[in-house]
GROMACS .gro file of C-alpha atoms in nm:
model
  373
    1UNK     CA    1   0.289   0.003  -2.390
    2UNK     CA    2   0.494  -0.256  -2.201
    3UNK     CA    3   0.777  -0.127  -1.976
    4UNK     CA    4   1.135  -0.193  -2.083
    5UNK     CA    5   1.201  -0.349  -1.744
    6UNK     CA    6   0.928  -0.604  -1.660
    7UNK     CA    7   1.006  -0.602  -1.286
    8UNK     CA    8   0.789  -0.306  -1.198
    9UNK     CA    9   0.861  -0.136  -0.864
   10UNK     CA   10   0.606   0.147  -0.882
   11UNK     CA   11   0.242   0.140  -0.983
   12UNK     CA   12   0.072  -0.117  -1.203
   13UNK     CA   13   0.157  -0.173  -1.568
   14UNK     CA   14  -0.028  -0.476  -1.705
   15UNK     CA   15  -0.129  -0.836  -1.624
   16UNK     CA   16   0.187  -0.955  -1.801
   17UNK     CA   17   0.403  -0.770  -1.547
   18UNK     CA   18   0.196  -0.877  -1.247
   19UNK     CA   19   0.300  -1.188  -1.057
   20UNK     CA   20   0.045  -1.447  -0.944
   21UNK     CA   21  -0.211  -1.337  -0.680
   22UNK     CA   22  -0.465  -1.540  -0.878
   23UNK     CA   23  -0.646  -1.671  -0.569
   24UNK     CA   24  -0.655  -1.328  -0.401
   25UNK     CA   25  -0.770  -1.161  -0.724
   26UNK     CA   26  -1.055  -1.406  -0.775
   27UNK     CA   27  -1.161  -1.386  -0.412
   28UNK     CA   28  -1.168  -1.005  -0.408
   29UNK     CA   29  -1.364  -0.985  -0.733
   30UNK     CA   30  -1.613  -1.243  -0.608
   31UNK     CA   31  -1.671  -1.056  -0.281
   32UNK     CA   32  -1.710  -0.717  -0.453
   33UNK     CA   33  -1.949  -0.853  -0.715
   34UNK     CA   34  -2.156  -1.003  -0.435
   35UNK     CA   35  -2.194  -0.666  -0.264
   36UNK     CA   36  -1.932  -0.699   0.010
   37UNK     CA   37  -1.695  -0.427   0.120
   38UNK     CA   38  -1.340  -0.551   0.182
   39UNK     CA   39  -1.054  -0.485   0.421
   40UNK     CA   40  -0.700  -0.568   0.301
   41UNK     CA   41  -0.424  -0.578   0.562
   42UNK     CA   42  -0.052  -0.624   0.495
   43UNK     CA   43   0.279  -0.445   0.553
   44UNK     CA   44   0.374  -0.174   0.307
   45UNK     CA   45   0.541  -0.287  -0.014
   46UNK     CA   46   0.399  -0.639  -0.001
   47UNK     CA   47   0.190  -0.556  -0.309
   48UNK     CA   48  -0.151  -0.433  -0.188
   49UNK     CA   49  -0.170  -0.141  -0.429
   50UNK     CA   50  -0.066  -0.352  -0.728
   51UNK     CA   51  -0.322  -0.615  -0.632
   52UNK     CA   52  -0.599  -0.354  -0.610
   53UNK     CA   53  -0.506  -0.210  -0.949
   54UNK     CA   54  -0.492  -0.561  -1.097
   55UNK     CA   55  -0.839  -0.638  -0.957
   56UNK     CA   56  -0.972  -0.315  -1.107
   57UNK     CA   57  -0.812  -0.397  -1.443
   58UNK     CA   58  -0.982  -0.738  -1.444
   59UNK     CA   59  -1.317  -0.594  -1.339
   60UNK     CA   60  -1.312  -0.328  -1.612
   61UNK     CA   61  -1.205  -0.594  -1.862
   62UNK     CA   62  -1.504  -0.804  -1.758
   63UNK     CA   63  -1.754  -0.517  -1.754
   64UNK     CA   64  -1.663  -0.184  -1.915
   65UNK     CA   65  -1.953  -0.006  -1.743
   66UNK     CA   66  -1.811  -0.036  -1.390
   67UNK     CA   67  -1.625   0.259  -1.239
   68UNK     CA   68  -1.312   0.195  -1.029
   69UNK     CA   69  -1.140   0.458  -0.816
   70UNK     CA   70  -0.819   0.442  -0.613
   71UNK     CA   71  -0.711   0.696  -0.351
   72UNK     CA   72  -0.411   0.686  -0.117
   73UNK     CA   73  -0.494   0.891   0.194
   74UNK     CA   74  -0.154   0.854   0.362
   75UNK     CA   75  -0.065   1.222   0.295
   76UNK     CA   76  -0.396   1.350   0.438
   77UNK     CA   77  -0.407   1.496   0.787
   78UNK     CA   78  -0.773   1.596   0.840
   79UNK     CA   79  -1.127   1.555   0.711
   80UNK     CA   80  -1.088   1.851   0.476
   81UNK     CA   81  -0.789   1.681   0.308
   82UNK     CA   82  -0.984   1.355   0.280
   83UNK     CA   83  -1.294   1.513   0.124
   84UNK     CA   84  -1.082   1.719  -0.118
   85UNK     CA   85  -0.900   1.406  -0.236
   86UNK     CA   86  -1.226   1.209  -0.251
   87UNK     CA   87  -1.382   1.476  -0.472
   88UNK     CA   88  -1.077   1.496  -0.699
   89UNK     CA   89  -1.072   1.116  -0.733
   90UNK     CA   90  -1.441   1.073  -0.812
   91UNK     CA   91  -1.592   1.386  -0.961
   92UNK     CA   92  -1.534   1.423  -1.331
   93UNK     CA   93  -1.401   1.066  -1.351
   94UNK     CA   94  -1.750   0.928  -1.292
   95UNK     CA   95  -1.914   1.108  -1.586
   96UNK     CA   96  -1.637   1.286  -1.772
   97UNK     CA   97  -1.604   1.665  -1.782
   98UNK     CA   98  -1.843   1.779  -2.054
   99UNK     CA   99  -2.029   2.111  -2.020
  100UNK     CA  100  -2.350   1.932  -1.929
  101UNK     CA  101  -2.175   1.731  -1.656
  102UNK     CA  102  -2.009   2.043  -1.516
  103UNK     CA  103  -2.346   2.215  -1.502
  104UNK     CA  104  -2.495   1.909  -1.330
  105UNK     CA  105  -2.216   1.896  -1.069
  106UNK     CA  106  -2.232   2.270  -1.005
  107UNK     CA  107  -2.607   2.262  -0.946
  108UNK     CA  108  -2.592   1.945  -0.732
  109UNK     CA  109  -2.343   2.058  -0.467
  110UNK     CA  110  -2.477   2.309  -0.217
  111UNK     CA  111  -2.212   2.297   0.058
  112UNK     CA  112  -1.914   2.365  -0.166
  113UNK     CA  113  -1.814   2.516  -0.499
  114UNK     CA  114  -1.666   2.279  -0.759
  115UNK     CA  115  -1.348   2.424  -0.913
  116UNK     CA  116  -1.200   2.304  -1.242
  117UNK     CA  117  -0.821   2.270  -1.241
  118UNK     CA  118  -0.568   2.129  -1.487
  119UNK     CA  119  -0.288   1.885  -1.419
  120UNK     CA  120   0.043   2.075  -1.438
  121UNK     CA  121   0.210   1.798  -1.639
  122UNK     CA  122  -0.062   1.643  -1.858
  123UNK     CA  123  -0.302   1.935  -1.878
  124UNK     CA  124  -0.592   1.700  -1.805
  125UNK     CA  125  -0.884   1.874  -1.629
  126UNK     CA  126  -0.998   1.766  -1.282
  127UNK     CA  127  -1.236   1.890  -1.015
  128UNK     CA  128  -1.163   2.005  -0.663
  129UNK     CA  129  -1.402   2.147  -0.407
  130UNK     CA  130  -1.389   2.492  -0.254
  131UNK     CA  131  -1.556   2.441   0.084
  132UNK     CA  132  -1.791   2.674   0.259
  133UNK     CA  133  -1.680   2.723   0.621
  134UNK     CA  134  -1.782   2.436   0.850
  135UNK     CA  135  -1.954   2.248   0.568
  136UNK     CA  136  -1.698   1.971   0.509
  137UNK     CA  137  -1.925   1.700   0.653
  138UNK     CA  138  -2.207   1.811   0.424
  139UNK     CA  139  -1.970   1.800   0.126
  140UNK     CA  140  -1.874   1.441   0.210
  141UNK     CA  141  -2.241   1.348   0.231
  142UNK     CA  142  -2.311   1.516  -0.104
  143UNK     CA  143  -2.027   1.329  -0.279
  144UNK     CA  144  -2.171   1.000  -0.150
  145UNK     CA  145  -2.520   1.099  -0.261
  146UNK     CA  146  -2.386   1.195  -0.604
  147UNK     CA  147  -2.230   0.849  -0.642
  148UNK     CA  148  -2.556   0.680  -0.543
  149UNK     CA  149  -2.770   0.893  -0.775
  150UNK     CA  150  -2.537   0.816  -1.067
  151UNK     CA  151  -2.680   0.462  -1.060
  152UNK     CA  152  -2.344   0.328  -1.175
  153UNK     CA  153  -2.172   0.035  -1.010
  154UNK     CA  154  -1.866   0.184  -0.843
  155UNK     CA  155  -1.569   0.039  -0.659
  156UNK     CA  156  -1.356   0.269  -0.444
  157UNK     CA  157  -1.025   0.166  -0.287
  158UNK     CA  158  -0.903   0.377   0.004
  159UNK     CA  159  -0.538   0.293   0.074
  160UNK     CA  160  -0.368   0.347   0.412
  161UNK     CA  161  -0.717   0.372   0.560
  162UNK     CA  162  -0.585   0.371   0.918
  163UNK     CA  163  -0.476   0.732   0.855
  164UNK     CA  164  -0.828   0.854   0.944
  165UNK     CA  165  -0.760   0.762   1.307
  166UNK     CA  166  -0.497   1.039   1.311
  167UNK     CA  167  -0.741   1.311   1.206
  168UNK     CA  168  -0.831   1.576   1.466
  169UNK     CA  169  -1.197   1.505   1.386
  170UNK     CA  170  -1.266   1.200   1.601
  171UNK     CA  171  -1.601   1.118   1.439
  172UNK     CA  172  -1.457   1.028   1.097
  173UNK     CA  173  -1.509   0.650   1.130
  174UNK     CA  174  -1.872   0.685   1.239
  175UNK     CA  175  -1.941   0.948   0.973
  176UNK     CA  176  -1.804   0.737   0.688
  177UNK     CA  177  -1.983   0.426   0.811
  178UNK     CA  178  -2.314   0.613   0.832
  179UNK     CA  179  -2.289   0.715   0.464
  180UNK     CA  180  -2.137   0.395   0.325
  181UNK     CA  181  -2.410   0.167   0.457
  182UNK     CA  182  -2.663   0.351   0.237
  183UNK     CA  183  -2.468   0.327  -0.090
  184UNK     CA  184  -2.601   0.007  -0.254
  185UNK     CA  185  -2.426   0.061  -0.588
  186UNK     CA  186  -2.090   0.159  -0.435
  187UNK     CA  187  -1.850  -0.084  -0.270
  188UNK     CA  188  -1.524  -0.015  -0.092
  189UNK     CA  189  -1.182  -0.169  -0.040
  190UNK     CA  190  -1.021  -0.042   0.280
  191UNK     CA  191  -0.650  -0.113   0.262
  192UNK     CA  192  -0.405  -0.062   0.547
  193UNK     CA  193  -0.052  -0.142   0.662
  194UNK     CA  194  -0.078  -0.095   1.039
  195UNK     CA  195  -0.226  -0.429   1.141
  196UNK     CA  196  -0.304  -0.346   1.504
  197UNK     CA  197  -0.498  -0.033   1.407
  198UNK     CA  198  -0.681  -0.198   1.115
  199UNK     CA  199  -0.771  -0.497   1.333
  200UNK     CA  200  -0.907  -0.264   1.599
  201UNK     CA  201  -1.111  -0.070   1.343
  202UNK     CA  202  -1.276  -0.369   1.177
  203UNK     CA  203  -1.273  -0.646   1.437
  204UNK     CA  204  -1.347  -0.461   1.760
  205UNK     CA  205  -1.717  -0.463   1.857
  206UNK     CA  206  -1.708  -0.104   1.983
  207UNK     CA  207  -1.596   0.050   1.651
  208UNK     CA  208  -1.830   0.171   1.371
  209UNK     CA  209  -1.688  -0.061   1.102
  210UNK     CA  210  -1.725  -0.376   1.316
  211UNK     CA  211  -1.816  -0.677   1.096
  212UNK     CA  212  -1.902  -0.451   0.803
  213UNK     CA  213  -1.643  -0.600   0.564
  214UNK     CA  214  -1.469  -0.923   0.467
  215UNK     CA  215  -1.115  -0.903   0.606
  216UNK     CA  216  -0.824  -1.044   0.403
  217UNK     CA  217  -0.456  -1.055   0.497
  218UNK     CA  218  -0.215  -1.041   0.203
  219UNK     CA  219   0.084  -1.275   0.236
  220UNK     CA  220   0.403  -1.323   0.036
  221UNK     CA  221   0.384  -1.458  -0.318
  222UNK     CA  222   0.458  -1.831  -0.337
  223UNK     CA  223   0.829  -1.882  -0.413
  224UNK     CA  224   0.776  -2.130  -0.697
  225UNK     CA  225   0.514  -1.913  -0.869
  226UNK     CA  226   0.739  -1.610  -0.832
  227UNK     CA  227   1.024  -1.796  -1.001
  228UNK     CA  228   0.793  -1.914  -1.281
  229UNK     CA  229   0.704  -1.548  -1.335
  230UNK     CA  230   1.061  -1.412  -1.323
  231UNK     CA  231   1.259  -1.675  -1.516
  232UNK     CA  232   1.109  -1.621  -1.866
  233UNK     CA  233   1.189  -1.249  -1.865
  234UNK     CA  234   1.559  -1.323  -1.810
  235UNK     CA  235   1.552  -1.612  -2.053
  236UNK     CA  236   1.414  -1.378  -2.319
  237UNK     CA  237   1.730  -1.165  -2.297
  238UNK     CA  238   1.948  -1.479  -2.283
  239UNK     CA  239   2.034  -1.457  -1.913
  240UNK     CA  240   1.999  -1.759  -1.692
  241UNK     CA  241   1.841  -1.703  -1.351
  242UNK     CA  242   1.881  -2.033  -1.170
  243UNK     CA  243   1.623  -2.156  -0.922
  244UNK     CA  244   1.884  -2.164  -0.646
  245UNK     CA  245   1.993  -1.804  -0.703
  246UNK     CA  246   1.633  -1.687  -0.712
  247UNK     CA  247   1.554  -1.873  -0.388
  248UNK     CA  248   1.852  -1.704  -0.222
  249UNK     CA  249   1.714  -1.362  -0.321
  250UNK     CA  250   1.360  -1.451  -0.215
  251UNK     CA  251   1.465  -1.593   0.122
  252UNK     CA  252   1.704  -1.308   0.196
  253UNK     CA  253   1.405  -1.071   0.191
  254UNK     CA  254   1.154  -1.323   0.329
  255UNK     CA  255   0.957  -1.304   0.006
  256UNK     CA  256   0.865  -0.938   0.062
  257UNK     CA  257   0.751  -0.840  -0.286
  258UNK     CA  258   0.897  -0.491  -0.332
  259UNK     CA  259   1.247  -0.587  -0.217
  260UNK     CA  260   1.260  -0.903  -0.430
  261UNK     CA  261   1.121  -0.703  -0.722
  262UNK     CA  262   1.380  -0.428  -0.672
  263UNK     CA  263   1.669  -0.677  -0.685
  264UNK     CA  264   1.525  -0.845  -0.996
  265UNK     CA  265   1.480  -0.502  -1.155
  266UNK     CA  266   1.845  -0.416  -1.083
  267UNK     CA  267   1.969  -0.752  -1.215
  268UNK     CA  268   1.765  -0.711  -1.533
  269UNK     CA  269   1.912  -0.361  -1.574
  270UNK     CA  270   2.268  -0.488  -1.526
  271UNK     CA  271   2.232  -0.758  -1.795
  272UNK     CA  272   2.519  -0.964  -1.656
  273UNK     CA  273   2.598  -1.271  -1.865
  274UNK     CA  274   2.570  -1.494  -1.560
  275UNK     CA  275   2.375  -1.425  -1.242
  276UNK     CA  276   2.561  -1.569  -0.947
  277UNK     CA  277   2.579  -1.473  -0.579
  278UNK     CA  278   2.850  -1.216  -0.650
  279UNK     CA  279   2.634  -1.040  -0.909
  280UNK     CA  280   2.334  -1.047  -0.672
  281UNK     CA  281   2.546  -0.890  -0.397
  282UNK     CA  282   2.659  -0.620  -0.637
  283UNK     CA  283   2.297  -0.546  -0.730
  284UNK     CA  284   2.191  -0.520  -0.364
  285UNK     CA  285   2.491  -0.304  -0.276
  286UNK     CA  286   2.407  -0.066  -0.561
  287UNK     CA  287   2.054  -0.022  -0.425
  288UNK     CA  288   2.177   0.033  -0.068
  289UNK     CA  289   2.446   0.280  -0.174
  290UNK     CA  290   2.186   0.491  -0.354
  291UNK     CA  291   1.981   0.507  -0.034
  292UNK     CA  292   2.267   0.560   0.210
  293UNK     CA  293   2.220   0.936   0.250
  294UNK     CA  294   1.849   0.883   0.328
  295UNK     CA  295   1.931   0.612   0.582
  296UNK     CA  296   2.193   0.833   0.748
  297UNK     CA  297   1.939   1.115   0.780
  298UNK     CA  298   1.670   0.888   0.925
  299UNK     CA  299   1.919   0.734   1.168
  300UNK     CA  300   2.036   1.076   1.284
  301UNK     CA  301   1.680   1.167   1.390
  302UNK     CA  302   1.677   0.892   1.653
  303UNK     CA  303   1.782   0.906   2.017
  304UNK     CA  304   2.090   0.712   2.127
  305UNK     CA  305   1.872   0.438   2.282
  306UNK     CA  306   1.661   0.408   1.967
  307UNK     CA  307   1.974   0.376   1.754
  308UNK     CA  308   2.109   0.098   1.976
  309UNK     CA  309   1.781  -0.094   1.966
  310UNK     CA  310   1.735  -0.047   1.590
  311UNK     CA  311   2.087  -0.176   1.519
  312UNK     CA  312   2.029  -0.470   1.753
  313UNK     CA  313   1.707  -0.570   1.573
  314UNK     CA  314   1.883  -0.544   1.236
  315UNK     CA  315   2.167  -0.770   1.351
  316UNK     CA  316   1.923  -1.014   1.511
  317UNK     CA  317   1.713  -1.003   1.188
  318UNK     CA  318   1.395  -1.095   1.378
  319UNK     CA  319   1.335  -1.044   1.750
  320UNK     CA  320   1.083  -1.270   1.918
  321UNK     CA  321   1.174  -1.198   2.282
  322UNK     CA  322   1.293  -0.839   2.339
  323UNK     CA  323   1.344  -0.908   2.710
  324UNK     CA  324   1.588  -1.195   2.651
  325UNK     CA  325   1.939  -1.158   2.789
  326UNK     CA  326   2.087  -1.216   2.442
  327UNK     CA  327   1.892  -0.925   2.291
  328UNK     CA  328   1.962  -0.698   2.590
  329UNK     CA  329   2.332  -0.765   2.541
  330UNK     CA  330   2.304  -0.663   2.173
  331UNK     CA  331   2.144  -0.337   2.295
  332UNK     CA  332   2.463  -0.256   2.487
  333UNK     CA  333   2.303  -0.353   2.816
  334UNK     CA  334   2.014  -0.104   2.811
  335UNK     CA  335   1.749  -0.154   3.079
  336UNK     CA  336   1.448  -0.360   2.974
  337UNK     CA  337   1.222  -0.059   3.034
  338UNK     CA  338   1.440   0.159   2.808
  339UNK     CA  339   1.437  -0.106   2.536
  340UNK     CA  340   1.056  -0.123   2.562
  341UNK     CA  341   1.018   0.253   2.525
  342UNK     CA  342   1.254   0.259   2.226
  343UNK     CA  343   1.079  -0.034   2.058
  344UNK     CA  344   0.738   0.130   2.093
  345UNK     CA  345   0.861   0.454   1.940
  346UNK     CA  346   1.039   0.274   1.654
  347UNK     CA  347   0.729   0.067   1.577
  348UNK     CA  348   0.498   0.372   1.595
  349UNK     CA  349   0.726   0.562   1.356
  350UNK     CA  350   0.758   0.257   1.126
  351UNK     CA  351   1.130   0.202   1.161
  352UNK     CA  352   1.029  -0.141   1.291
  353UNK     CA  353   0.738  -0.369   1.208
  354UNK     CA  354   0.579  -0.618   1.444
  355UNK     CA  355   0.380  -0.920   1.332
  356UNK     CA  356   0.298  -1.267   1.464
  357UNK     CA  357   0.655  -1.384   1.394
  358UNK     CA  358   0.835  -1.107   1.580
  359UNK     CA  359   0.989  -0.764   1.526
  360UNK     CA  360   1.191  -0.672   1.216
  361UNK     CA  361   1.334  -0.358   1.056
  362UNK     CA  362   1.058  -0.234   0.826
  363UNK     CA  363   1.289  -0.138   0.538
  364UNK     CA  364   1.481  -0.455   0.447
  365UNK     CA  365   1.752  -0.262   0.261
  366UNK     CA  366   1.797  -0.032   0.560
  367UNK     CA  367   1.834  -0.345   0.776
  368UNK     CA  368   2.130  -0.454   0.561
  369UNK     CA  369   2.279  -0.103   0.589
  370UNK     CA  370   2.239  -0.110   0.969
  371UNK     CA  371   2.416  -0.447   0.993
  372UNK     CA  372   2.729  -0.278   0.859
  373UNK     CA  373   2.743  -0.009   1.128
   0.00000   0.00000   0.00000
């Protein structure tokens, strides 16, 4: 069933509601089908998850026998959490949950006890693992062995993969690498948003995953292709979205997919007879107003120095030289060392994002809210 609003801001709906990424899609499918593991790196909300789901849709469409699994490990905090989520994602989805399969799973796993649970909303059954003390590593190995022995071609996407570096178990990278390299029928997509950590994990010669994957960076969708995608949906409901207005929206958010998509979603919802700059501003203001209480709470958690620096970055829009006199002045004359400490904390806690172009406020709507303070 197609969504009423084609400008999807959560999840993946269908190819019809997915914009472009044709080159990336083809490249990822080609690599996976030729037995490569992949690393995808991009800021949050640029469209990594949607791209992965689109790739999986295309792969299943091409070959119904393949098995595709997606897991977001951002909420996990330790190896136990990871293995529990891994089991829930894979077990039962690989073969279904018939009595014979349940018997097979129960007899296969020695280091843990499979437990059948039901989704509170849908009632659909799923499997979790009840671990025996100190046997989590063995359970991870057994899940990997189970996938291999299935003989099925499997593709597993692990989103926010850099999260494993935060686990108290410091051997997680080496452990995963040691199992993955012996899984010939299973291939992985490691997706992450913290570029410096992901680069270190996959490009540094002293890390377990060094040169074990093809590394792709996901960029913004081309502005012309984005407009070609968006325009027909408005035309269908007899609303004209001019190229100039669309370009203003796109450029205002530097082509960052989720923010452009959110504005288009709001405009489609409003169904104004004419979309002009005033209507666009109204749409953006509506979104910001709905988030104001969240922004106020996040802002209140910061130190005075961090607040000054965050506001200064928002007003500067992009900071290329934090030590410049102009930026220091915007920070109310804070010492360079104090600005450096604040910047590091704000980047680590993802209030700010740093790339090759400079430093920006991570949440583009929050940046607009900060400019008003």
